[in-house]
Short mmCIF file of C-alpha atoms in Angstrom, two decimals:
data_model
loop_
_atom_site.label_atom_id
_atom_site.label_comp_id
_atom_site.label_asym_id
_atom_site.label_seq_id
_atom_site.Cartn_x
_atom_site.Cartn_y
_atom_site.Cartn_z
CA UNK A 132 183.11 48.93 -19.72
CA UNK A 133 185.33 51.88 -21.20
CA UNK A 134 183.91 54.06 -24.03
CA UNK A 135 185.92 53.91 -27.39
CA UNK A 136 187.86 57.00 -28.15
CA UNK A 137 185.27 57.84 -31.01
CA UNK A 138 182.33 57.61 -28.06
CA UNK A 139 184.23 60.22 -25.47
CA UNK A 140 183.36 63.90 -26.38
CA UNK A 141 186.19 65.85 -26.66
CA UNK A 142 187.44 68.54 -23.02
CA UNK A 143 186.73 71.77 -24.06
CA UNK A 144 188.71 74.77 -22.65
CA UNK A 145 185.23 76.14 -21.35
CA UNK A 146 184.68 73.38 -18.84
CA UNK A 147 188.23 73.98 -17.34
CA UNK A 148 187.97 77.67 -17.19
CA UNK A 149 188.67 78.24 -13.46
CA UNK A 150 185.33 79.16 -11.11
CA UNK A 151 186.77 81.95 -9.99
CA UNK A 152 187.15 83.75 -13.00
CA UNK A 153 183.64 82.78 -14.77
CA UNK A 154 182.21 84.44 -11.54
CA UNK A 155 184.68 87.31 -12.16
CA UNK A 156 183.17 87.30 -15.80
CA UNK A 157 179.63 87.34 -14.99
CA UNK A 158 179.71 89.39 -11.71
CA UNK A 159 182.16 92.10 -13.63
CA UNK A 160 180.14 93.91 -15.85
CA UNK A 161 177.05 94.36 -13.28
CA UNK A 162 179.89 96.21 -11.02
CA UNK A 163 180.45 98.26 -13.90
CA UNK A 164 176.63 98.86 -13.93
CA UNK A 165 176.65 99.58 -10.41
CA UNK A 166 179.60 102.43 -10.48
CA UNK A 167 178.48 104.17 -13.81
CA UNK A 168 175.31 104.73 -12.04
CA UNK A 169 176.55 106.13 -9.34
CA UNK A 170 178.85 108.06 -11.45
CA UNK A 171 176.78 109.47 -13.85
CA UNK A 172 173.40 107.88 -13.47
CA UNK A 173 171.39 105.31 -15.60
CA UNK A 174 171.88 105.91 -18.59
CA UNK A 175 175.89 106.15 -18.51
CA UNK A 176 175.63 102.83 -16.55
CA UNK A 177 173.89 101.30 -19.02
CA UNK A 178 176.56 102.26 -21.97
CA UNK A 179 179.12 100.74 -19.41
CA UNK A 180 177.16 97.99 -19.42
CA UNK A 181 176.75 97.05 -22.64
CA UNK A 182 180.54 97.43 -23.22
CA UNK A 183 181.29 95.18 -20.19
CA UNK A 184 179.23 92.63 -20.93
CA UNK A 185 180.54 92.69 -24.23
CA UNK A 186 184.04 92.40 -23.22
CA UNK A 187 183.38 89.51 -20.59
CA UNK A 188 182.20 87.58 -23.79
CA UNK A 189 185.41 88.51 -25.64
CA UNK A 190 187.71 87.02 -22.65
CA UNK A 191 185.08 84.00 -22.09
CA UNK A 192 185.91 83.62 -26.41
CA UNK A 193 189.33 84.18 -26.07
CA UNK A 194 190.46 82.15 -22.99
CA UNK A 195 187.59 79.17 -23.73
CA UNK A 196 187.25 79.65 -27.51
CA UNK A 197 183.62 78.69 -26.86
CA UNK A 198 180.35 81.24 -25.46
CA UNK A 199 177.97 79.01 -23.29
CA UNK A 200 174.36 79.66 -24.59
CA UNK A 201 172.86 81.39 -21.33
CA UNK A 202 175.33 84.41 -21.31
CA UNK A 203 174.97 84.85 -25.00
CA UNK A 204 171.26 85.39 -24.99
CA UNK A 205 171.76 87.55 -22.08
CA UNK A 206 174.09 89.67 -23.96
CA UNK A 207 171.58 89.84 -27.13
CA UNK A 208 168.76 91.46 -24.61
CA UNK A 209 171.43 93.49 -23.37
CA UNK A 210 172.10 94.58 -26.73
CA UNK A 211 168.80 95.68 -27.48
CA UNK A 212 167.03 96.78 -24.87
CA UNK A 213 170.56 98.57 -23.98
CA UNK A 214 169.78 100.00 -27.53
CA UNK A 215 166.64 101.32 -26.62
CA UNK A 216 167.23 102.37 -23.41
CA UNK A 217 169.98 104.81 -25.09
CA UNK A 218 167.82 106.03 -28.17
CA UNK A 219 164.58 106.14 -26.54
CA UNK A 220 166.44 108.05 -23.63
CA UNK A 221 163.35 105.21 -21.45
CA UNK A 222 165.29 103.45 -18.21
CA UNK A 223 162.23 101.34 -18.37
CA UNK A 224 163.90 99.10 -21.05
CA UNK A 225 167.33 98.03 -19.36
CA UNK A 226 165.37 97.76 -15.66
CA UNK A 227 163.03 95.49 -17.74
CA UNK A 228 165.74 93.48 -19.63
CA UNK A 229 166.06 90.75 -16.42
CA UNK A 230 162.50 90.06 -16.35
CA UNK A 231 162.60 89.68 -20.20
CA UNK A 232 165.92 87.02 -19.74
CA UNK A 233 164.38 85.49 -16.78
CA UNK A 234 161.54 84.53 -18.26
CA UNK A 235 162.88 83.44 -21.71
CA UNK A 236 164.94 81.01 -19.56
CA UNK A 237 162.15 79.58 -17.61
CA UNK A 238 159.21 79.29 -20.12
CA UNK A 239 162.36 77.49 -22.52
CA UNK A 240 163.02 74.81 -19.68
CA UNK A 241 159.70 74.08 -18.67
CA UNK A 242 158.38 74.16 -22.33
CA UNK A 243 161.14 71.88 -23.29
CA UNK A 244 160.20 69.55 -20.24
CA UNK A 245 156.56 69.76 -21.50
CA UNK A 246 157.37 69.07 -25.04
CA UNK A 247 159.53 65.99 -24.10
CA UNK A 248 162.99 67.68 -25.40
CA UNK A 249 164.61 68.60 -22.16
CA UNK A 250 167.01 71.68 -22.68
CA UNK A 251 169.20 71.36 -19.69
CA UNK A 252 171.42 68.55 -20.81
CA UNK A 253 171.89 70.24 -23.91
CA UNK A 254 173.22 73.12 -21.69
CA UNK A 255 175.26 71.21 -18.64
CA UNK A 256 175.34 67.89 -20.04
CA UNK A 257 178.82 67.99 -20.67
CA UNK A 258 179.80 69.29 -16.86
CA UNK A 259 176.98 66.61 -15.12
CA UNK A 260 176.19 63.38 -15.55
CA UNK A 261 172.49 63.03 -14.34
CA UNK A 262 169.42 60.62 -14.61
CA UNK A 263 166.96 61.09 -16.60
CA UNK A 264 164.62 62.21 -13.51
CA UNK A 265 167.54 63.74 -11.98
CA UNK A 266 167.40 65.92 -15.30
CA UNK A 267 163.71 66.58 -15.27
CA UNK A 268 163.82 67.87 -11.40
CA UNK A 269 166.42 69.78 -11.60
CA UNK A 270 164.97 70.99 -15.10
CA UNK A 271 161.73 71.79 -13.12
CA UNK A 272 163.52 73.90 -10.22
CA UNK A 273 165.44 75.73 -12.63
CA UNK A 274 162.39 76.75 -14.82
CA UNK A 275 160.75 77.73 -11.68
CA UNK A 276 163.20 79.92 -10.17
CA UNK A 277 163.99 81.96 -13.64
CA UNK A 278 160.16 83.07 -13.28
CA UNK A 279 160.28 83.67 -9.88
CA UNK A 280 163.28 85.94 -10.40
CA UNK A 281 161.35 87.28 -13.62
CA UNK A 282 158.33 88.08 -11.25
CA UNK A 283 161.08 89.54 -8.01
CA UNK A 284 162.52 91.88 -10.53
CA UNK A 285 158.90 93.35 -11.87
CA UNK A 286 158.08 93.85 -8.15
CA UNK A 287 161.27 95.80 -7.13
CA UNK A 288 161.86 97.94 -10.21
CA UNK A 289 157.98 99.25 -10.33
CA UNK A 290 158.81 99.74 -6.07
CA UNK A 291 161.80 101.14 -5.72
CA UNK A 292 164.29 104.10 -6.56
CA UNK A 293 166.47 103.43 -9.73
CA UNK A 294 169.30 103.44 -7.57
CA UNK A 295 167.83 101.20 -5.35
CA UNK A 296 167.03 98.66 -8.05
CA UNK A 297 170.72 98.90 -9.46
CA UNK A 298 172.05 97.90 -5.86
CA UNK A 299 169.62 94.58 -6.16
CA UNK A 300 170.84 94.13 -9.79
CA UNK A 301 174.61 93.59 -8.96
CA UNK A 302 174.18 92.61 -4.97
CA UNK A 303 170.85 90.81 -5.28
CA UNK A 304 170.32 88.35 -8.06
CA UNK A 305 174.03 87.15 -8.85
CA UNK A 306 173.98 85.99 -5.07
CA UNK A 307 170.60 84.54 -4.68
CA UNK A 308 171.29 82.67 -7.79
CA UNK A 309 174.01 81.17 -6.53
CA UNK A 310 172.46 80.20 -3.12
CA UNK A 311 169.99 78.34 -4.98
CA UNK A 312 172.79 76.65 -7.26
CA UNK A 313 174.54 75.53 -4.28
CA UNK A 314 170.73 74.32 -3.01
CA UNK A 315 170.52 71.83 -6.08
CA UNK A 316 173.81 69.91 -5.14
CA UNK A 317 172.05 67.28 -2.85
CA UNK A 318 169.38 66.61 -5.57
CA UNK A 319 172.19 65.95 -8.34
CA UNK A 320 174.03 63.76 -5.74
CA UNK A 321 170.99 61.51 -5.56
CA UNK A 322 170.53 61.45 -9.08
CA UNK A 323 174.04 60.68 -10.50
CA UNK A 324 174.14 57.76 -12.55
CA UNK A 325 175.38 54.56 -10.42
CA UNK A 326 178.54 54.02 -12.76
CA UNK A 327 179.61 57.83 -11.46
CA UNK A 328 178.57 57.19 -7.68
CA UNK A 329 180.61 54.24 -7.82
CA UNK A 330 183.75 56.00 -9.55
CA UNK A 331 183.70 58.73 -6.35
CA UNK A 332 184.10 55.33 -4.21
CA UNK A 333 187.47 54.60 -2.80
#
């Protein structure tokens, strides 16, 4: 059975934007983060990276015409706590700003779950094709992990050297987020609706 044109959602340029360059994108302005503050300490890296992350949403909107929701609430905490950081002349804001994201992420997927309106469909829905308990694990895992990483970045920024906490920032979190992305591949294989298993089928 083929869907009707009216029933097919239209390709959007942000679902063929090359890998490669939405890691660029999102790995980009935390290098920025990492050299200002080595540069010219915190509070110069945190201008820097404001501005970067600010310009990695203007290419995203320029080559994709579309902002996916997780980056732009990102770059709304940046925005403030950024702010504050600045005014305030208080590094505690901007080292606080991924426990504040991290959390808002997980507490919004597992409240979702809870409430019966899952959010990650509404999010990757149009790049995976998952059953409805596929959805709800892998909605589960990924509330999980945001507060674990909301809870990881608490510990090392009350532990650790500023600097030290920068280096996890931009070497730490990008990659351990993608380990566990990588991680979740076998559970959306096993939940892929039949109709796509079969399609993958010589």
């Amino acid at each position: 059975m083929t869907n009707s044109p009216s029933e097919v959602p239209a390709a959007t340029p942000l679902r063929t934007m090359h890998p490669l360059l939405k890691f660029a994108l999102e790995l980009g302005p935390l290098v920025v983060f990492f050299i200002a503050n080595g540069r010219g300490g915190i509070y110069l890296a945190t201008g820097a990276f404001m501005v970067a992350t600010f310009a990695a949403l203007a290419v995203m909107w320029i080559i994709a015409r579309k902002i996916a929701v997780m980056p732009l609430v990102s770059a709304g905490v940046v925005l403030v706590f950024g702010t504050l950081t600045l005014v305030l002349q208080d590094d505690h804001f901007i080292k606080m700003k991924p426990t504040l994201v991290n959390a808002l992420f997980g507490m919004a997927l597992l409240g979702g779950l809870w409430l019966r309106k899952p959010l990650l469909p509404y999010v990757l829905g149009d790049v995976f094709m998952l059953t409805d308990k596929g959805w709800r694990e892998l909605t589960v895992r990924w509330g999980v992990f945001f507060l674990v990483m909301a809870v990881l970045n608490e510990i090392v920024w009350r532990n650790v050297s500023t600097d030290t906490w920068v280096a996890f920032k931009t070497f730490g979190y990008l990659p351990l987020t993608l380990v566990f992305a990588m991680a979740q591949v076998p559970l959306m294989t096993r939940h892929a609706p039949p109709e796509t298993k079969s399609e993958t089928k010589p």
